[in-house]
Amino acid sequence: MISRAVEKLIPEKPVRWCVAFLALLFVAAVAAGLSNTNPSLQEMTKKLVELMQAPVREMAGGSVFLIILVNNVFASLLLMFLGILGGVIPVLVVGTNGFMAGMVYRHILESSGAKHAALDMIPQAIFEVPALLVVAAYGIWLGIGSIRRLQGKEERSIRELAGIALQRYFKLIFPLLVAAAVAETFMMLRGG
């Protein structure tokens, strides 16, 4: 039943394989971030968390929501279409995001406790990470498709492939980003 739902949402089998690969990469990168003991990276993480929270405290909820949503939409579309350049950038972004998520989680865990850390990471785990994995997978798919097109092995044009990826984006990824922005706005305004 779940597999049919996934097939309906992501009909392209190579994209589903990319999502699985990227999920494994993300989990490994989170583990690396969690186990990181480099003091300079830990200090950088602390400053990053403070920097992300500081401007939000004085903003209205609607502004916070729009900033988060616009940032996530712009970044995800850029990530997907940069995949056309061979699919390398989406892999690097997923690995980097996983490592940073692990470091941020460890920082919040050490500074605020397990309950607070888990609550702060829920919006990312439920909405943003799946959106990241799917958009990056479509980026890789576009990269492979563009290489295959240049080699004469792909019948569809790069424009057609990009159109398919964009349709999937608005069907699956955009709703996840809206939900993530709502959840993050709530978490940030409550003081998380």
mmCIF file with all atom_site columns, N, CA and C in Angstrom, residues 19-54:
data_model
loop_
_atom_site.group_PDB
_atom_site.id
_atom_site.type_symbol
_atom_site.label_atom_id
_atom_site.label_alt_id
_atom_site.label_comp_id
_atom_site.label_asym_id
_atom_site.label_entity_id
_atom_site.label_seq_id
_atom_site.pdbx_PDB_ins_code
_atom_site.Cartn_x
_atom_site.Cartn_y
_atom_site.Cartn_z
_atom_site.occupancy
_atom_site.B_iso_or_equiv
_atom_site.pdbx_formal_charge
_atom_site.auth_seq_id
_atom_site.auth_comp_id
_atom_site.auth_asym_id
_atom_site.auth_atom_id
_atom_site.pdbx_PDB_model_num
ATOM 1   N N  . VAL A 1 19 ? 16.072 8.655  -4.230 1.00 0.00 ? 19 VAL A N  1
ATOM 2   C CA . VAL A 1 19 ? 15.573 9.018  -2.895 1.00 0.00 ? 19 VAL A CA 1
ATOM 3   C C  . VAL A 1 19 ? 16.119 8.047  -1.856 1.00 0.00 ? 19 VAL A C  1
ATOM 4   N N  . ALA A 1 20 ? 16.087 6.752  -2.160 1.00 0.00 ? 20 ALA A N  1
ATOM 5   C CA . ALA A 1 20 ? 16.606 5.751  -1.219 1.00 0.00 ? 20 ALA A CA 1
ATOM 6   C C  . ALA A 1 20 ? 18.103 5.969  -0.954 1.00 0.00 ? 20 ALA A C  1
ATOM 7   N N  . PHE A 1 21 ? 18.878 6.182  -2.018 1.00 0.00 ? 21 PHE A N  1
ATOM 8   C CA . PHE A 1 21 ? 20.313 6.445  -1.867 1.00 0.00 ? 21 PHE A CA 1
ATOM 9   C C  . PHE A 1 21 ? 20.552 7.698  -1.031 1.00 0.00 ? 21 PHE A C  1
ATOM 10  N N  . LEU A 1 22 ? 19.809 8.771  -1.347 1.00 0.00 ? 22 LEU A N  1
ATOM 11  C CA . LEU A 1 22 ? 19.988 10.035 -0.624 1.00 0.00 ? 22 LEU A CA 1
ATOM 12  C C  . LEU A 1 22 ? 19.561 9.918  0.835  1.00 0.00 ? 22 LEU A C  1
ATOM 13  N N  . ALA A 1 23 ? 18.552 9.102  1.110  1.00 0.00 ? 23 ALA A N  1
ATOM 14  C CA . ALA A 1 23 ? 18.133 8.891  2.503  1.00 0.00 ? 23 ALA A CA 1
ATOM 15  C C  . ALA A 1 23 ? 19.252 8.226  3.302  1.00 0.00 ? 23 ALA A C  1
ATOM 16  N N  . LEU A 1 24 ? 19.891 7.248  2.703  1.00 0.00 ? 24 LEU A N  1
ATOM 17  C CA . LEU A 1 24 ? 21.024 6.593  3.379  1.00 0.00 ? 24 LEU A CA 1
ATOM 18  C C  . LEU A 1 24 ? 22.183 7.572  3.589  1.00 0.00 ? 24 LEU A C  1
ATOM 19  N N  . LEU A 1 25 ? 22.459 8.375  2.574  1.00 0.00 ? 25 LEU A N  1
ATOM 20  C CA . LEU A 1 25 ? 23.510 9.392  2.695  1.00 0.00 ? 25 LEU A CA 1
ATOM 21  C C  . LEU A 1 25 ? 23.175 10.381 3.798  1.00 0.00 ? 25 LEU A C  1
ATOM 22  N N  . PHE A 1 26 ? 21.923 10.827 3.846  1.00 0.00 ? 26 PHE A N  1
ATOM 23  C CA . PHE A 1 26 ? 21.499 11.799 4.855  1.00 0.00 ? 26 PHE A CA 1
ATOM 24  C C  . PHE A 1 26 ? 21.670 11.225 6.267  1.00 0.00 ? 26 PHE A C  1
ATOM 25  N N  . VAL A 1 27 ? 21.232 9.984  6.465  1.00 0.00 ? 27 VAL A N  1
ATOM 26  C CA . VAL A 1 27 ? 21.346 9.353  7.784  1.00 0.00 ? 27 VAL A CA 1
ATOM 27  C C  . VAL A 1 27 ? 22.815 9.231  8.190  1.00 0.00 ? 27 VAL A C  1
ATOM 28  N N  . ALA A 1 28 ? 23.665 8.831  7.260  1.00 0.00 ? 28 ALA A N  1
ATOM 29  C CA . ALA A 1 28 ? 25.100 8.721  7.566  1.00 0.00 ? 28 ALA A CA 1
ATOM 30  C C  . ALA A 1 28 ? 25.692 10.089 7.900  1.00 0.00 ? 28 ALA A C  1
ATOM 31  N N  . ALA A 1 29 ? 25.270 11.119 7.169  1.00 0.00 ? 29 ALA A N  1
ATOM 32  C CA . ALA A 1 29 ? 25.787 12.466 7.431  1.00 0.00 ? 29 ALA A CA 1
ATOM 33  C C  . ALA A 1 29 ? 25.286 12.998 8.774  1.00 0.00 ? 29 ALA A C  1
ATOM 34  N N  . VAL A 1 30 ? 24.037 12.705 9.127  1.00 0.00 ? 30 VAL A N  1
ATOM 35  C CA . VAL A 1 30 ? 23.522 13.105 10.445 1.00 0.00 ? 30 VAL A CA 1
ATOM 36  C C  . VAL A 1 30 ? 24.344 12.440 11.541 1.00 0.00 ? 30 VAL A C  1
ATOM 37  N N  . ALA A 1 31 ? 24.613 11.150 11.378 1.00 0.00 ? 31 ALA A N  1
ATOM 38  C CA . ALA A 1 31 ? 25.427 10.422 12.366 1.00 0.00 ? 31 ALA A CA 1
ATOM 39  C C  . ALA A 1 31 ? 26.812 11.047 12.491 1.00 0.00 ? 31 ALA A C  1
ATOM 40  N N  . ALA A 1 32 ? 27.388 11.443 11.364 1.00 0.00 ? 32 ALA A N  1
ATOM 41  C CA . ALA A 1 32 ? 28.707 12.099 11.403 1.00 0.00 ? 32 ALA A CA 1
ATOM 42  C C  . ALA A 1 32 ? 28.617 13.436 12.123 1.00 0.00 ? 32 ALA A C  1
ATOM 43  N N  . GLY A 1 33 ? 27.551 14.194 11.870 1.00 0.00 ? 33 GLY A N  1
ATOM 44  C CA . GLY A 1 33 ? 27.366 15.470 12.553 1.00 0.00 ? 33 GLY A CA 1
ATOM 45  C C  . GLY A 1 33 ? 27.151 15.299 14.051 1.00 0.00 ? 33 GLY A C  1
ATOM 46  N N  . LEU A 1 34 ? 26.390 14.278 14.421 1.00 0.00 ? 34 LEU A N  1
ATOM 47  C CA . LEU A 1 34 ? 26.142 13.999 15.844 1.00 0.00 ? 34 LEU A CA 1
ATOM 48  C C  . LEU A 1 34 ? 27.422 13.613 16.575 1.00 0.00 ? 34 LEU A C  1
ATOM 49  N N  . SER A 1 35 ? 28.287 12.886 15.905 1.00 0.00 ? 35 SER A N  1
ATOM 50  C CA . SER A 1 35 ? 29.509 12.413 16.557 1.00 0.00 ? 35 SER A CA 1
ATOM 51  C C  . SER A 1 35 ? 30.677 13.393 16.428 1.00 0.00 ? 35 SER A C  1
ATOM 52  N N  . ASN A 1 36 ? 30.445 14.496 15.757 1.00 0.00 ? 36 ASN A N  1
ATOM 53  C CA . ASN A 1 36 ? 31.505 15.486 15.579 1.00 0.00 ? 36 ASN A CA 1
ATOM 54  C C  . ASN A 1 36 ? 31.919 16.080 16.929 1.00 0.00 ? 36 ASN A C  1
ATOM 55  N N  . THR A 1 37 ? 33.202 16.091 17.196 1.00 0.00 ? 37 THR A N  1
ATOM 56  C CA . THR A 1 37 ? 33.708 16.653 18.451 1.00 0.00 ? 37 THR A CA 1
ATOM 57  C C  . THR A 1 37 ? 34.658 17.826 18.223 1.00 0.00 ? 37 THR A C  1
ATOM 58  N N  . ASN A 1 38 ? 34.744 18.297 16.996 1.00 0.00 ? 38 ASN A N  1
ATOM 59  C CA . ASN A 1 38 ? 35.622 19.412 16.679 1.00 0.00 ? 38 ASN A CA 1
ATOM 60  C C  . ASN A 1 38 ? 35.101 20.675 17.367 1.00 0.00 ? 38 ASN A C  1
ATOM 61  N N  . PRO A 1 39 ? 35.884 21.257 18.299 1.00 0.00 ? 39 PRO A N  1
ATOM 62  C CA . PRO A 1 39 ? 35.405 22.427 19.046 1.00 0.00 ? 39 PRO A CA 1
ATOM 63  C C  . PRO A 1 39 ? 35.067 23.630 18.155 1.00 0.00 ? 39 PRO A C  1
ATOM 64  N N  . SER A 1 40 ? 35.833 23.856 17.098 1.00 0.00 ? 40 SER A N  1
ATOM 65  C CA . SER A 1 40 ? 35.547 25.007 16.242 1.00 0.00 ? 40 SER A CA 1
ATOM 66  C C  . SER A 1 40 ? 34.237 24.812 15.476 1.00 0.00 ? 40 SER A C  1
ATOM 67  N N  . LEU A 1 41 ? 33.946 23.589 15.034 1.00 0.00 ? 41 LEU A N  1
ATOM 68  C CA . LEU A 1 41 ? 32.673 23.319 14.365 1.00 0.00 ? 41 LEU A CA 1
ATOM 69  C C  . LEU A 1 41 ? 31.505 23.405 15.342 1.00 0.00 ? 41 LEU A C  1
ATOM 70  N N  . GLN A 1 42 ? 31.727 22.974 16.576 1.00 0.00 ? 42 GLN A N  1
ATOM 71  C CA . GLN A 1 42 ? 30.671 23.084 17.585 1.00 0.00 ? 42 GLN A CA 1
ATOM 72  C C  . GLN A 1 42 ? 30.382 24.548 17.905 1.00 0.00 ? 42 GLN A C  1
ATOM 73  N N  . GLU A 1 43 ? 31.405 25.367 17.980 1.00 0.00 ? 43 GLU A N  1
ATOM 74  C CA . GLU A 1 43 ? 31.218 26.803 18.229 1.00 0.00 ? 43 GLU A CA 1
ATOM 75  C C  . GLU A 1 43 ? 30.502 27.461 17.046 1.00 0.00 ? 43 GLU A C  1
ATOM 76  N N  . MET A 1 44 ? 30.883 27.061 15.834 1.00 0.00 ? 44 MET A N  1
ATOM 77  C CA . MET A 1 44 ? 30.227 27.590 14.638 1.00 0.00 ? 44 MET A CA 1
ATOM 78  C C  . MET A 1 44 ? 28.733 27.227 14.650 1.00 0.00 ? 44 MET A C  1
ATOM 79  N N  . THR A 1 45 ? 28.419 26.014 15.064 1.00 0.00 ? 45 THR A N  1
ATOM 80  C CA . THR A 1 45 ? 27.025 25.569 15.139 1.00 0.00 ? 45 THR A CA 1
ATOM 81  C C  . THR A 1 45 ? 26.254 26.401 16.150 1.00 0.00 ? 45 THR A C  1
ATOM 82  N N  . LYS A 1 46 ? 26.866 26.667 17.291 1.00 0.00 ? 46 LYS A N  1
ATOM 83  C CA . LYS A 1 46 ? 26.216 27.492 18.325 1.00 0.00 ? 46 LYS A CA 1
ATOM 84  C C  . LYS A 1 46 ? 25.908 28.879 17.772 1.00 0.00 ? 46 LYS A C  1
ATOM 85  N N  . LYS A 1 47 ? 26.866 29.487 17.097 1.00 0.00 ? 47 LYS A N  1
ATOM 86  C CA . LYS A 1 47 ? 26.666 30.826 16.512 1.00 0.00 ? 47 LYS A CA 1
ATOM 87  C C  . LYS A 1 47 ? 25.589 30.791 15.427 1.00 0.00 ? 47 LYS A C  1
ATOM 88  N N  . LEU A 1 48 ? 25.578 29.730 14.623 1.00 0.00 ? 48 LEU A N  1
ATOM 89  C CA . LEU A 1 48 ? 24.584 29.589 13.566 1.00 0.00 ? 48 LEU A CA 1
ATOM 90  C C  . LEU A 1 48 ? 23.175 29.511 14.148 1.00 0.00 ? 48 LEU A C  1
ATOM 91  N N  . VAL A 1 49 ? 22.989 28.718 15.200 1.00 0.00 ? 49 VAL A N  1
ATOM 92  C CA . VAL A 1 49 ? 21.677 28.591 15.839 1.00 0.00 ? 49 VAL A CA 1
ATOM 93  C C  . VAL A 1 49 ? 21.245 29.943 16.409 1.00 0.00 ? 49 VAL A C  1
ATOM 94  N N  . GLU A 1 50 ? 22.152 30.646 17.058 1.00 0.00 ? 50 GLU A N  1
ATOM 95  C CA . GLU A 1 50 ? 21.829 31.971 17.608 1.00 0.00 ? 50 GLU A CA 1
ATOM 96  C C  . GLU A 1 50 ? 21.476 32.955 16.498 1.00 0.00 ? 50 GLU A C  1
ATOM 97  N N  . LEU A 1 51 ? 22.222 32.912 15.418 1.00 0.00 ? 51 LEU A N  1
ATOM 98  C CA . LEU A 1 51 ? 21.990 33.806 14.287 1.00 0.00 ? 51 LEU A CA 1
ATOM 99  C C  . LEU A 1 51 ? 20.630 33.548 13.648 1.00 0.00 ? 51 LEU A C  1
ATOM 100 N N  . MET A 1 52 ? 20.239 32.291 13.544 1.00 0.00 ? 52 MET A N  1
ATOM 101 C CA . MET A 1 52 ? 18.957 31.948 12.936 1.00 0.00 ? 52 MET A CA 1
ATOM 102 C C  . MET A 1 52 ? 17.787 32.379 13.811 1.00 0.00 ? 52 MET A C  1
ATOM 103 N N  . GLN A 1 53 ? 17.955 32.375 15.119 1.00 0.00 ? 53 GLN A N  1
ATOM 104 C CA . GLN A 1 53 ? 16.860 32.697 16.027 1.00 0.00 ? 53 GLN A CA 1
ATOM 105 C C  . GLN A 1 53 ? 16.731 34.186 16.312 1.00 0.00 ? 53 GLN A C  1
ATOM 106 N N  . ALA A 1 54 ? 17.810 34.937 16.259 1.00 0.00 ? 54 ALA A N  1
ATOM 107 C CA . ALA A 1 54 ? 17.803 36.337 16.675 1.00 0.00 ? 54 ALA A CA 1
ATOM 108 C C  . ALA A 1 54 ? 16.790 37.215 15.938 1.00 0.00 ? 54 ALA A C  1
#
